Amino acid sequence: MPKTLGMKCRECGEEYPLAPIHVCELCFGPLEVMLNWEEVSKKVSRKSIEAGPPSMWRYHDLIPVEGPPTVGLNVGFTPLVKATNLGKLLGLNNLYIKNDAVNHPTLSFKDRVVATALTKAREFGYDTVACASTGNLANSVAAHAAEGGFKSYIFIPFDLEQGKILGTLVYGTNLISVNGNYDEVNRMCAEAGGKYGWAFVNINLRPFYGDGSKTFGYEIAEQLGWRAPHHVVVPCAGGSLVSKIYKGFNELDRLGLLDGGVPTKMYAAQALGCSPITTAIKNKAEIFKPQKPNTIARSIAIGNPADGHVAIDTVRKSGGWAEDVTDEELIDGIKLLASTEGIFTETAGGVTVAVARKLAAQGRFEKDEIVVLAITGNGLKTQEAVAEHLGKPVLIQPNLTSLEQALNTERLLQSV
Amino acid sequence: MAVNVLIPTPLRKYTNDQEMVSAEAGNIASMVTDLERQFPGIGARITDEQGEVRRFVNVYVNEEDIRFLQGKDTELTDGDNISIVPAIAGG
């Protein structure tokens, strides 16, 4: 029996056979892959998972591909770090960082979705892959295409951070820089989508791609000793991750693998300069209004989020909330995580930390409850964001007099 | 007013696989009406029972999202290019 049975529209329930398609023909709602739960529940146990490799593929039975993984075999199973110092500052005794800033190989959670999408692309028989990206997805598709021997085409907005451009080109790909913002890149790619016979990971492979994110949730629960946390704060761009983490917890619960069910409240974090999802949640609006992004948090600057409705529904259903922060607050968030926990995250992570601080100040977390922050990307890729906010190294001559002088004039001894 | 409408893949079975069609319309709402007249069945895919554009459908007039314009009342002029695009995922 196959593991994946077909696809189903999240909006209207219409079913389709398994294919590289992503929207419902009736209502344009997003399609999701249907797993064969009868088969899956016979196979999966805590033991079977714990016996698997130290990567996201320990959950292979729950990932919507048929055969074994062929691309990205070492992705995932990133550290869940107990953040004692940051927790103390926020008044929380059980604060954790799920640290995908050190995901293998391209230092963001996107490696999870790409490993899934490219394994599926090969099963569908594609030899060329593509994506529209705000940067992290570009890095990951280029790297995995190189590893898997695919040709690749990658579309980005022209004004991305240098680190994200270099970190794409280095793998040898066709990088196309579009004179527009991400939403414009996205629209153009959707129009081009079917034209060239490519596996567009976030268009025609989206249902498979999206479910790669479930592993972020599985890992949190397993690393907490098979329990779902009370609260998870997640940065939102297209809006998929927050719902997939929640889906991950609920699937483990459905299989009877969790102690204490899923008490989890999900929280959406966005930058104020691009906040269609958090604005809709805070205003209790039925639908979100697209925005024209204006923030340094470029990796999450999506003004017209494809899964915005799903994200809003998930946050509401779980009893969570949403907050947004200014660019100054997100820079402080990056510095705060670095100076308390020794973890250097990118702008989206700064948003998550700053939003968590706001939510904590609003009294949304009990001090002993388990709170997890989803840190999804690495700070070395967005150095421009903090470059002007960190001071400079103290320059001295290679002798003790110069050192002594510097320590005195810069008052460095007092701070040691 | 004759406008050009780019039809997305999931709707091309209504337009005999034509990627680009022409419609006579003064605004987005009447464009949908004219498309339905030419290609029966297509209208209900784009708008709901209340005539509102479905929440997973994006409509652009000359590359601008109609939610930044006047929505379904957005006026059209001769030769405008309209795109109908399903929402796509991000990252």
Coordinates of C-alpha atoms in Angstrom, one line a residue:
Chain A
M1 CA 0.0 0.0 0.0
P2 CA 1.3 3.5 -0.8
K3 CA 2.0 5.9 2.0
T4 CA 0.4 8.8 0.3
L5 CA -3.2 8.4 -1.0
G6 CA -3.8 11.6 -2.9
M7 CA -4.5 15.3 -2.3
K8 CA -7.3 17.2 -0.7
C9 CA -8.4 20.8 -0.8
R10 CA -8.0 22.4 2.6
E11 CA -10.8 24.9 1.8
C12 CA -13.6 22.8 0.1
G13 CA -12.5 19.2 0.6
E14 CA -12.3 18.3 -3.1
E15 CA -10.0 15.3 -3.7
Y16 CA -7.4 14.8 -6.4
P17 CA -5.0 12.0 -7.4
L18 CA -1.4 12.5 -6.4
A19 CA 0.2 14.9 -8.9
P20 CA 2.5 18.0 -9.0
I21 CA -0.5 20.4 -8.6
H22 CA -1.0 22.8 -5.8
V23 CA -4.4 24.5 -6.0
C24 CA -7.9 23.3 -6.0
E25 CA -9.6 23.7 -9.4
L26 CA -12.9 24.6 -7.8
C27 CA -12.0 27.2 -5.3
F28 CA -8.2 27.8 -5.6
G29 CA -7.7 26.7 -2.0
P30 CA -4.4 25.0 -1.1
L31 CA -4.1 21.2 -1.6
E32 CA -2.7 19.0 1.1
V33 CA -1.3 15.5 0.7
M34 CA -3.4 12.7 2.4
L35 CA -1.3 10.2 4.3
N36 CA -2.4 6.6 4.6
W37 CA -3.0 6.7 8.3
E38 CA -3.9 3.1 8.6
E39 CA -0.5 2.1 7.3
V40 CA 1.4 4.8 9.1
S41 CA -0.1 4.1 12.5
K42 CA 0.9 0.4 12.2
K43 CA 4.6 1.4 11.5
V44 CA 5.3 4.4 13.7
S45 CA 6.1 4.3 17.4
R46 CA 8.4 6.3 19.7
K47 CA 10.9 3.4 19.3
S48 CA 10.8 3.3 15.5
I49 CA 11.5 7.1 15.4
E50 CA 14.2 6.9 18.0
A51 CA 15.9 4.2 16.1
G52 CA 16.0 6.4 13.0
P53 CA 18.9 8.6 11.8
P54 CA 19.7 11.9 13.6
S55 CA 18.0 13.9 10.9
M56 CA 14.5 14.9 9.9
W57 CA 14.3 11.6 8.1
R58 CA 13.7 9.8 11.4
Y59 CA 10.1 10.8 10.6
H60 CA 10.2 9.5 7.1
D61 CA 7.0 7.5 7.6
L62 CA 5.2 10.9 8.2
I63 CA 6.8 12.8 5.3
P64 CA 4.8 12.7 2.0
V65 CA 7.3 10.9 -0.2
E66 CA 7.0 7.3 -1.2
G67 CA 10.6 6.0 -1.4
P68 CA 13.7 6.7 0.7
P69 CA 15.1 10.2 0.7
T70 CA 17.4 10.9 -2.2
V71 CA 18.4 14.5 -1.4
G72 CA 19.3 16.2 1.9
L73 CA 19.9 13.2 4.0
N74 CA 21.5 15.1 6.8
V75 CA 18.9 17.9 7.2
G76 CA 17.2 18.6 10.6
F77 CA 17.3 17.3 14.1
T78 CA 18.7 20.6 15.2
P79 CA 19.3 21.5 18.8
L80 CA 16.5 22.4 21.2
V81 CA 18.4 24.7 23.5
K82 CA 17.2 25.5 27.0
A83 CA 17.5 29.3 27.2
T84 CA 18.2 29.9 30.9
N85 CA 19.7 33.4 30.6
L86 CA 17.1 34.8 28.2
G87 CA 14.4 33.0 30.2
K88 CA 15.5 34.9 33.4
L89 CA 15.2 38.2 31.6
L90 CA 11.7 37.4 30.3
G91 CA 10.6 35.8 33.6
L92 CA 10.3 32.3 32.2
N93 CA 11.7 29.2 33.8
N94 CA 11.2 26.9 30.8
L95 CA 12.2 28.8 27.7
Y96 CA 13.6 26.9 24.7
I97 CA 15.2 27.9 21.4
K98 CA 14.6 25.5 18.5
N99 CA 17.7 26.4 16.6
D100 CA 17.4 26.0 12.9
A101 CA 20.0 28.7 12.5
V102 CA 22.4 25.7 12.5
N103 CA 20.4 23.5 10.2
H104 CA 22.4 21.5 7.7
P105 CA 23.4 22.5 5.0
T106 CA 22.3 26.1 4.5
L107 CA 21.5 27.3 8.0
S108 CA 17.8 27.8 7.8
F109 CA 14.6 25.7 8.3
K110 CA 14.1 25.8 4.5
D111 CA 16.5 22.8 4.2
R112 CA 13.6 20.7 5.6
V113 CA 11.1 21.7 2.9
V114 CA 13.6 21.5 0.1
A115 CA 14.8 18.0 1.1
T116 CA 11.2 16.9 1.0
A117 CA 10.4 18.7 -2.3
L118 CA 13.4 17.6 -4.2
T119 CA 13.1 14.0 -3.1
K120 CA 9.5 14.2 -4.4
A121 CA 10.6 16.0 -7.6
R122 CA 12.8 13.1 -8.4
E123 CA 9.9 10.7 -7.7
F124 CA 7.8 12.7 -10.2
G125 CA 10.7 12.4 -12.7
Y126 CA 11.8 16.1 -12.9
D127 CA 15.4 17.0 -13.8
T128 CA 15.0 20.8 -13.2
V129 CA 13.9 22.6 -10.1
A130 CA 13.0 26.2 -9.4
C131 CA 11.8 28.6 -6.7
A132 CA 10.8 32.1 -5.9
S133 CA 12.6 33.2 -2.8
T134 CA 13.3 35.9 -0.2
G135 CA 16.8 34.3 0.2
N136 CA 16.8 31.3 2.5
L137 CA 14.9 29.1 0.1
A138 CA 17.2 30.3 -2.7
N139 CA 20.2 29.1 -0.7
S140 CA 18.6 25.8 0.1
V141 CA 17.3 25.0 -3.4
A142 CA 20.7 25.9 -5.0
A143 CA 22.6 23.7 -2.5
H144 CA 20.3 20.7 -2.8
A145 CA 20.0 21.0 -6.6
A146 CA 23.8 20.8 -6.7
E147 CA 23.8 17.8 -4.3
G148 CA 21.0 16.0 -6.2
G149 CA 22.3 16.8 -9.7
F150 CA 19.3 18.9 -10.7
K151 CA 19.4 21.9 -13.0
S152 CA 18.0 24.9 -11.1
Y153 CA 16.4 28.3 -11.7
I154 CA 16.1 30.7 -8.8
F155 CA 14.1 33.9 -8.7
I156 CA 14.7 36.6 -6.0
P157 CA 13.8 40.3 -5.5
F158 CA 16.8 42.4 -6.6
D159 CA 17.5 44.0 -3.2
L160 CA 18.3 40.9 -1.1
E161 CA 21.2 40.9 1.4
Q162 CA 24.6 40.2 -0.2
G163 CA 25.1 37.1 2.0
K164 CA 22.0 35.5 0.5
I165 CA 23.0 36.3 -3.0
L166 CA 26.5 34.9 -2.6
G167 CA 25.1 32.0 -0.7
T168 CA 23.1 31.1 -3.7
L169 CA 25.5 31.7 -6.5
V170 CA 28.3 29.6 -4.9
Y171 CA 26.4 26.4 -5.6
G172 CA 26.3 27.1 -9.4
T173 CA 22.7 27.9 -10.3
N174 CA 20.8 30.2 -12.7
L175 CA 20.0 33.1 -10.3
I176 CA 17.5 35.6 -11.7
S177 CA 17.2 38.9 -9.9
V178 CA 13.8 40.5 -10.5
N179 CA 13.3 44.2 -10.3
G180 CA 10.4 44.1 -7.8
N181 CA 9.4 42.9 -4.4
Y182 CA 8.9 39.3 -3.4
D183 CA 5.1 39.4 -4.1
E184 CA 5.9 40.6 -7.6
V185 CA 8.5 37.8 -8.1
N186 CA 5.9 35.4 -6.8
R187 CA 3.2 36.5 -9.2
M188 CA 5.6 36.3 -12.1
C189 CA 6.7 32.8 -11.2
A190 CA 3.1 31.7 -10.8
E191 CA 2.4 33.0 -14.3
A192 CA 5.6 31.2 -15.6
G193 CA 4.9 28.2 -13.5
G194 CA 3.6 25.6 -15.9
K195 CA 5.4 27.0 -18.9
Y196 CA 8.8 25.4 -18.7
G197 CA 8.1 22.0 -17.1
W198 CA 10.1 22.7 -14.0
A199 CA 9.5 21.5 -10.4
F200 CA 8.8 24.8 -8.8
V201 CA 9.2 23.8 -5.1
N202 CA 6.9 26.5 -3.8
I203 CA 4.3 26.3 -6.6
N204 CA 3.5 23.0 -8.2
L205 CA 5.3 21.0 -5.4
R206 CA 4.0 23.2 -2.6
P207 CA 1.8 20.5 -0.9
F208 CA 4.9 18.2 -0.5
Y209 CA 7.3 21.1 0.3
G210 CA 5.0 22.5 3.0
D211 CA 4.8 19.2 4.9
G212 CA 8.6 19.2 5.3
S213 CA 8.0 21.8 7.9
K214 CA 6.1 19.4 10.1
T215 CA 9.4 17.9 11.1
F216 CA 10.2 21.2 13.0
G217 CA 7.2 20.4 15.2
Y218 CA 7.9 16.6 15.5
E219 CA 11.5 17.4 16.7
I220 CA 10.4 19.9 19.3
A221 CA 8.0 17.4 20.8
E222 CA 10.5 14.5 20.8
Q223 CA 13.2 16.7 22.2
L224 CA 10.9 17.7 25.1
G225 CA 10.5 14.1 26.0
W226 CA 7.5 13.4 23.8
R227 CA 5.3 16.3 24.9
A228 CA 4.0 19.3 23.1
P229 CA 5.0 22.7 24.6
H230 CA 2.5 25.2 26.0
H231 CA 3.5 28.0 23.7
V232 CA 5.4 28.3 20.4
V233 CA 6.3 31.7 18.8
V234 CA 6.9 31.5 15.1
P235 CA 7.9 34.1 12.5
C236 CA 5.4 34.4 9.7
A237 CA 6.2 35.1 6.0
G238 CA 4.0 33.0 3.7
G239 CA 2.3 31.7 6.8
S240 CA 2.9 28.0 6.3
L241 CA 5.4 27.1 9.1
V242 CA 3.1 28.1 12.0
S243 CA 0.4 25.8 10.9
K244 CA 2.7 22.9 9.9
I245 CA 4.4 22.9 13.4
Y246 CA 0.9 22.7 14.9
K247 CA 0.0 20.0 12.5
G248 CA 3.1 18.1 13.5
F249 CA 2.1 18.1 17.2
N250 CA -1.4 17.0 16.4
E251 CA -0.2 14.1 14.1
L252 CA 2.1 12.8 16.9
D253 CA -0.9 13.0 19.3
R254 CA -3.1 11.2 16.8
L255 CA -0.6 8.4 16.8
G256 CA -0.7 8.3 20.6
L257 CA 3.0 9.3 21.0
L258 CA 2.6 12.4 23.2
D259 CA 2.1 12.7 27.0
G260 CA -0.5 15.3 27.8
G261 CA -2.0 15.9 24.4
V262 CA -1.6 19.2 22.5
P263 CA -2.1 22.1 24.9
T264 CA -0.1 24.3 22.6
K265 CA -1.0 27.9 21.8
M266 CA 0.6 29.2 18.6
Y267 CA 1.8 32.8 18.2
A268 CA 2.5 34.6 14.9
A269 CA 5.5 37.1 14.8
Q270 CA 5.9 39.7 12.1
A271 CA 7.8 42.9 11.5
L272 CA 5.6 46.0 11.7
G273 CA 6.6 46.9 8.2
C274 CA 5.1 43.7 6.8
S275 CA 2.4 42.5 9.1
P276 CA -0.7 41.3 7.2
I277 CA -1.1 38.2 9.4
T278 CA -0.5 39.8 12.8
T279 CA -2.7 42.8 11.9
A280 CA -5.6 40.5 11.0
I281 CA -5.3 38.5 14.2
K282 CA -5.0 41.6 16.4
N283 CA -7.9 43.3 14.7
K284 CA -10.0 40.1 14.8
A285 CA -10.5 40.6 11.1
E286 CA -12.0 37.8 9.0
I287 CA -9.6 38.2 6.1
F288 CA -6.1 39.8 5.9
K289 CA -5.3 42.8 3.8
P290 CA -2.1 42.5 1.7
Q291 CA 0.6 45.1 2.4
K292 CA 3.6 46.5 0.5
P293 CA 6.5 45.4 2.6
N294 CA 8.9 48.0 4.2
T295 CA 11.2 46.3 6.7
I296 CA 14.8 45.1 7.0
A297 CA 13.4 41.7 7.8
R298 CA 13.5 40.7 4.2
S299 CA 13.3 37.0 4.7
I300 CA 9.8 37.4 6.0
A301 CA 8.8 40.4 3.9
I302 CA 5.8 38.8 2.1
G303 CA 2.9 41.3 1.8
N304 CA 0.5 38.8 0.2
P305 CA 1.0 35.5 2.2
A306 CA -0.3 32.5 0.3
D307 CA -1.0 30.7 3.6
G308 CA -2.1 33.8 5.5
H309 CA -5.6 32.4 6.1
V310 CA -4.3 29.1 7.3
A311 CA -1.9 30.8 9.7
I312 CA -4.6 33.0 11.1
D313 CA -7.0 30.1 11.5
T314 CA -4.2 28.1 13.3
V315 CA -3.4 30.8 15.8
R316 CA -7.1 31.4 16.6
K317 CA -7.9 27.7 16.9
S318 CA -5.0 27.1 19.2
G319 CA -5.9 30.0 21.5
G320 CA -2.7 31.9 20.7
W321 CA -2.1 35.5 19.7
A322 CA 0.1 37.7 17.4
E323 CA 2.5 40.6 17.8
D324 CA 4.6 42.8 15.5
V325 CA 7.8 44.8 16.2
T326 CA 9.7 47.7 14.6
D327 CA 13.0 47.3 12.9
E328 CA 14.7 48.8 15.9
E329 CA 13.1 46.2 18.2
L330 CA 14.0 43.4 15.9
I331 CA 17.7 44.5 15.9
D332 CA 17.5 44.5 19.7
G333 CA 16.0 41.1 19.5
I334 CA 19.0 39.8 17.5
K335 CA 21.5 41.3 20.0
L336 CA 19.5 40.0 23.0
L337 CA 19.6 36.4 21.8
A338 CA 23.3 36.7 20.9
S339 CA 24.3 38.3 24.2
T340 CA 22.2 36.0 26.4
E341 CA 22.4 32.6 24.7
G342 CA 25.3 32.9 22.2
I343 CA 23.0 32.3 19.2
F344 CA 23.3 34.7 16.2
T345 CA 20.1 34.7 14.3
E346 CA 18.9 36.6 11.3
T347 CA 16.4 39.4 11.1
A348 CA 13.4 37.0 11.3
G349 CA 14.8 35.5 14.5
G350 CA 15.2 39.0 15.9
V351 CA 11.5 39.5 15.2
T352 CA 10.6 36.3 17.0
V353 CA 12.7 37.2 20.1
A354 CA 11.3 40.7 20.2
V355 CA 7.8 39.5 19.8
A356 CA 8.3 36.9 22.6
R357 CA 9.5 39.7 24.9
K358 CA 6.3 41.6 24.1
L359 CA 4.1 38.6 24.7
A360 CA 5.8 37.8 27.9
A361 CA 5.4 41.4 29.1
Q362 CA 1.6 41.1 28.3
G363 CA 1.5 38.2 30.7
R364 CA 0.6 35.6 28.1
F365 CA 2.9 32.9 29.5
E366 CA 2.8 31.4 33.0
K367 CA 6.4 31.4 34.4
D368 CA 6.7 27.6 34.6
E369 CA 5.1 26.8 31.3
I370 CA 7.2 25.5 28.4
V371 CA 7.7 28.3 25.8
V372 CA 9.5 27.5 22.5
L373 CA 10.9 30.2 20.1
A374 CA 11.2 29.1 16.5
I375 CA 14.6 30.4 15.3
T376 CA 14.6 29.7 11.6
G377 CA 17.7 31.4 10.1
N378 CA 21.3 32.4 10.7
G379 CA 22.6 35.9 11.4
L380 CA 25.7 35.6 9.3
K381 CA 23.4 35.9 6.2
T382 CA 21.9 39.3 7.2
Q383 CA 25.0 41.1 8.6
E384 CA 23.8 44.4 7.1
A385 CA 21.0 44.5 9.6
V386 CA 23.2 44.8 12.6
A387 CA 26.5 46.1 11.2
E388 CA 25.8 49.7 12.3
H389 CA 24.6 48.7 15.7
L390 CA 27.5 46.8 17.3
G391 CA 30.3 49.2 17.9
K392 CA 33.8 48.5 16.5
P393 CA 36.9 46.5 17.5
V394 CA 39.5 48.4 19.5
L395 CA 42.6 48.8 17.4
I396 CA 46.0 48.6 19.2
Q397 CA 49.7 48.1 18.4
P398 CA 51.2 44.7 19.2
N399 CA 52.8 45.8 22.5
L400 CA 51.7 46.0 26.1
T401 CA 51.9 49.8 26.4
S402 CA 49.3 50.1 23.6
L403 CA 47.2 47.4 25.3
E404 CA 47.4 49.1 28.7
Q405 CA 46.5 52.5 27.1
A406 CA 43.5 51.0 25.3
L407 CA 42.2 49.2 28.3
N408 CA 42.3 52.5 30.3
T409 CA 41.0 54.9 27.6
E410 CA 38.3 52.6 26.5
R411 CA 37.5 51.7 30.1
L412 CA 37.6 48.0 29.1
L413 CA 39.0 46.8 32.4
Q414 CA 35.9 47.9 34.3
S415 CA 33.6 45.8 32.2
V416 CA 35.7 42.6 32.6
Chain B
M1 CA -13.8 48.3 -23.2
A2 CA -11.7 45.3 -24.5
V3 CA -9.2 44.0 -22.0
N4 CA -6.7 41.1 -22.1
V5 CA -7.1 38.4 -19.4
L6 CA -4.3 35.9 -18.5
I7 CA -6.0 32.6 -17.5
P8 CA -4.1 30.4 -15.0
T9 CA -3.6 26.7 -15.7
P10 CA -6.4 25.4 -13.4
L11 CA -9.0 27.5 -15.3
R12 CA -7.8 26.7 -18.9
K13 CA -10.1 23.8 -19.3
Y14 CA -12.9 26.3 -19.4
T15 CA -11.1 28.4 -22.1
N16 CA -10.2 25.5 -24.5
D17 CA -6.6 25.8 -23.2
Q18 CA -6.3 29.4 -24.2
E19 CA -3.8 31.2 -22.0
M20 CA -5.0 34.7 -23.0
V21 CA -8.5 35.7 -23.7
S22 CA -10.3 39.0 -24.4
A23 CA -13.2 40.4 -22.4
E24 CA -15.5 43.4 -22.7
A25 CA -15.7 45.1 -19.4
G26 CA -15.8 48.4 -17.5
N27 CA -14.6 46.9 -14.2
I28 CA -13.5 43.6 -12.6
A29 CA -17.1 42.6 -11.7
S30 CA -18.3 43.0 -15.3
M31 CA -15.2 41.3 -16.6
V32 CA -16.1 38.2 -14.6
T33 CA -19.6 38.4 -16.0
D34 CA -18.3 38.6 -19.5
L35 CA -15.9 35.7 -19.0
E36 CA -18.8 33.6 -17.7
R37 CA -20.9 34.5 -20.8
Q38 CA -18.0 33.3 -23.1
F39 CA -16.8 30.4 -21.0
P40 CA -19.7 29.0 -18.9
G41 CA -18.6 27.8 -15.5
I42 CA -15.5 30.0 -15.1
G43 CA -17.3 32.8 -13.2
A44 CA -18.0 30.7 -10.1
R45 CA -14.3 29.7 -9.9
I46 CA -13.3 33.3 -9.6
T47 CA -16.0 34.8 -7.4
D48 CA -18.3 33.4 -4.7
E49 CA -22.1 33.4 -4.4
Q50 CA -22.0 37.1 -3.2
G51 CA -19.9 38.1 -6.2
E52 CA -16.8 38.7 -4.1
V53 CA -13.4 37.5 -5.4
R54 CA -12.6 34.2 -3.7
R55 CA -10.1 34.6 -0.9
F56 CA -7.4 32.4 -2.5
V57 CA -7.6 34.1 -5.9
N58 CA -5.4 37.1 -6.7
V59 CA -6.4 39.5 -9.5
Y60 CA -4.0 42.0 -10.9
V61 CA -4.7 45.0 -13.2
N62 CA -1.4 45.9 -15.1
E63 CA 0.5 44.1 -12.3
E64 CA -1.2 45.9 -9.4
D65 CA -3.2 43.8 -6.9
I66 CA -6.9 44.9 -7.1
R67 CA -6.9 44.9 -3.2
F68 CA -4.7 48.0 -3.5
L69 CA -7.1 49.5 -6.0
Q70 CA -10.9 49.3 -5.7
G71 CA -11.3 45.6 -5.5
K72 CA -14.0 44.2 -7.8
D73 CA -15.1 47.8 -8.6
T74 CA -11.7 48.6 -10.0
E75 CA -12.3 50.4 -13.3
L76 CA -10.7 49.1 -16.5
T77 CA -9.7 50.9 -19.6
D78 CA -9.1 49.6 -23.1
G79 CA -6.1 47.4 -23.5
D80 CA -5.6 46.8 -19.7
N81 CA -3.9 43.5 -18.9
I82 CA -5.6 41.4 -16.2
S83 CA -3.9 38.5 -14.5
I84 CA -5.8 35.9 -12.4
V85 CA -3.3 34.1 -10.2
P86 CA -3.7 31.5 -7.5
A87 CA -1.9 32.3 -4.2
I88 CA 1.6 30.7 -4.0
A89 CA 3.7 29.8 -1.1
G90 CA 6.6 31.8 0.1
G91 CA 10.1 31.8 1.5

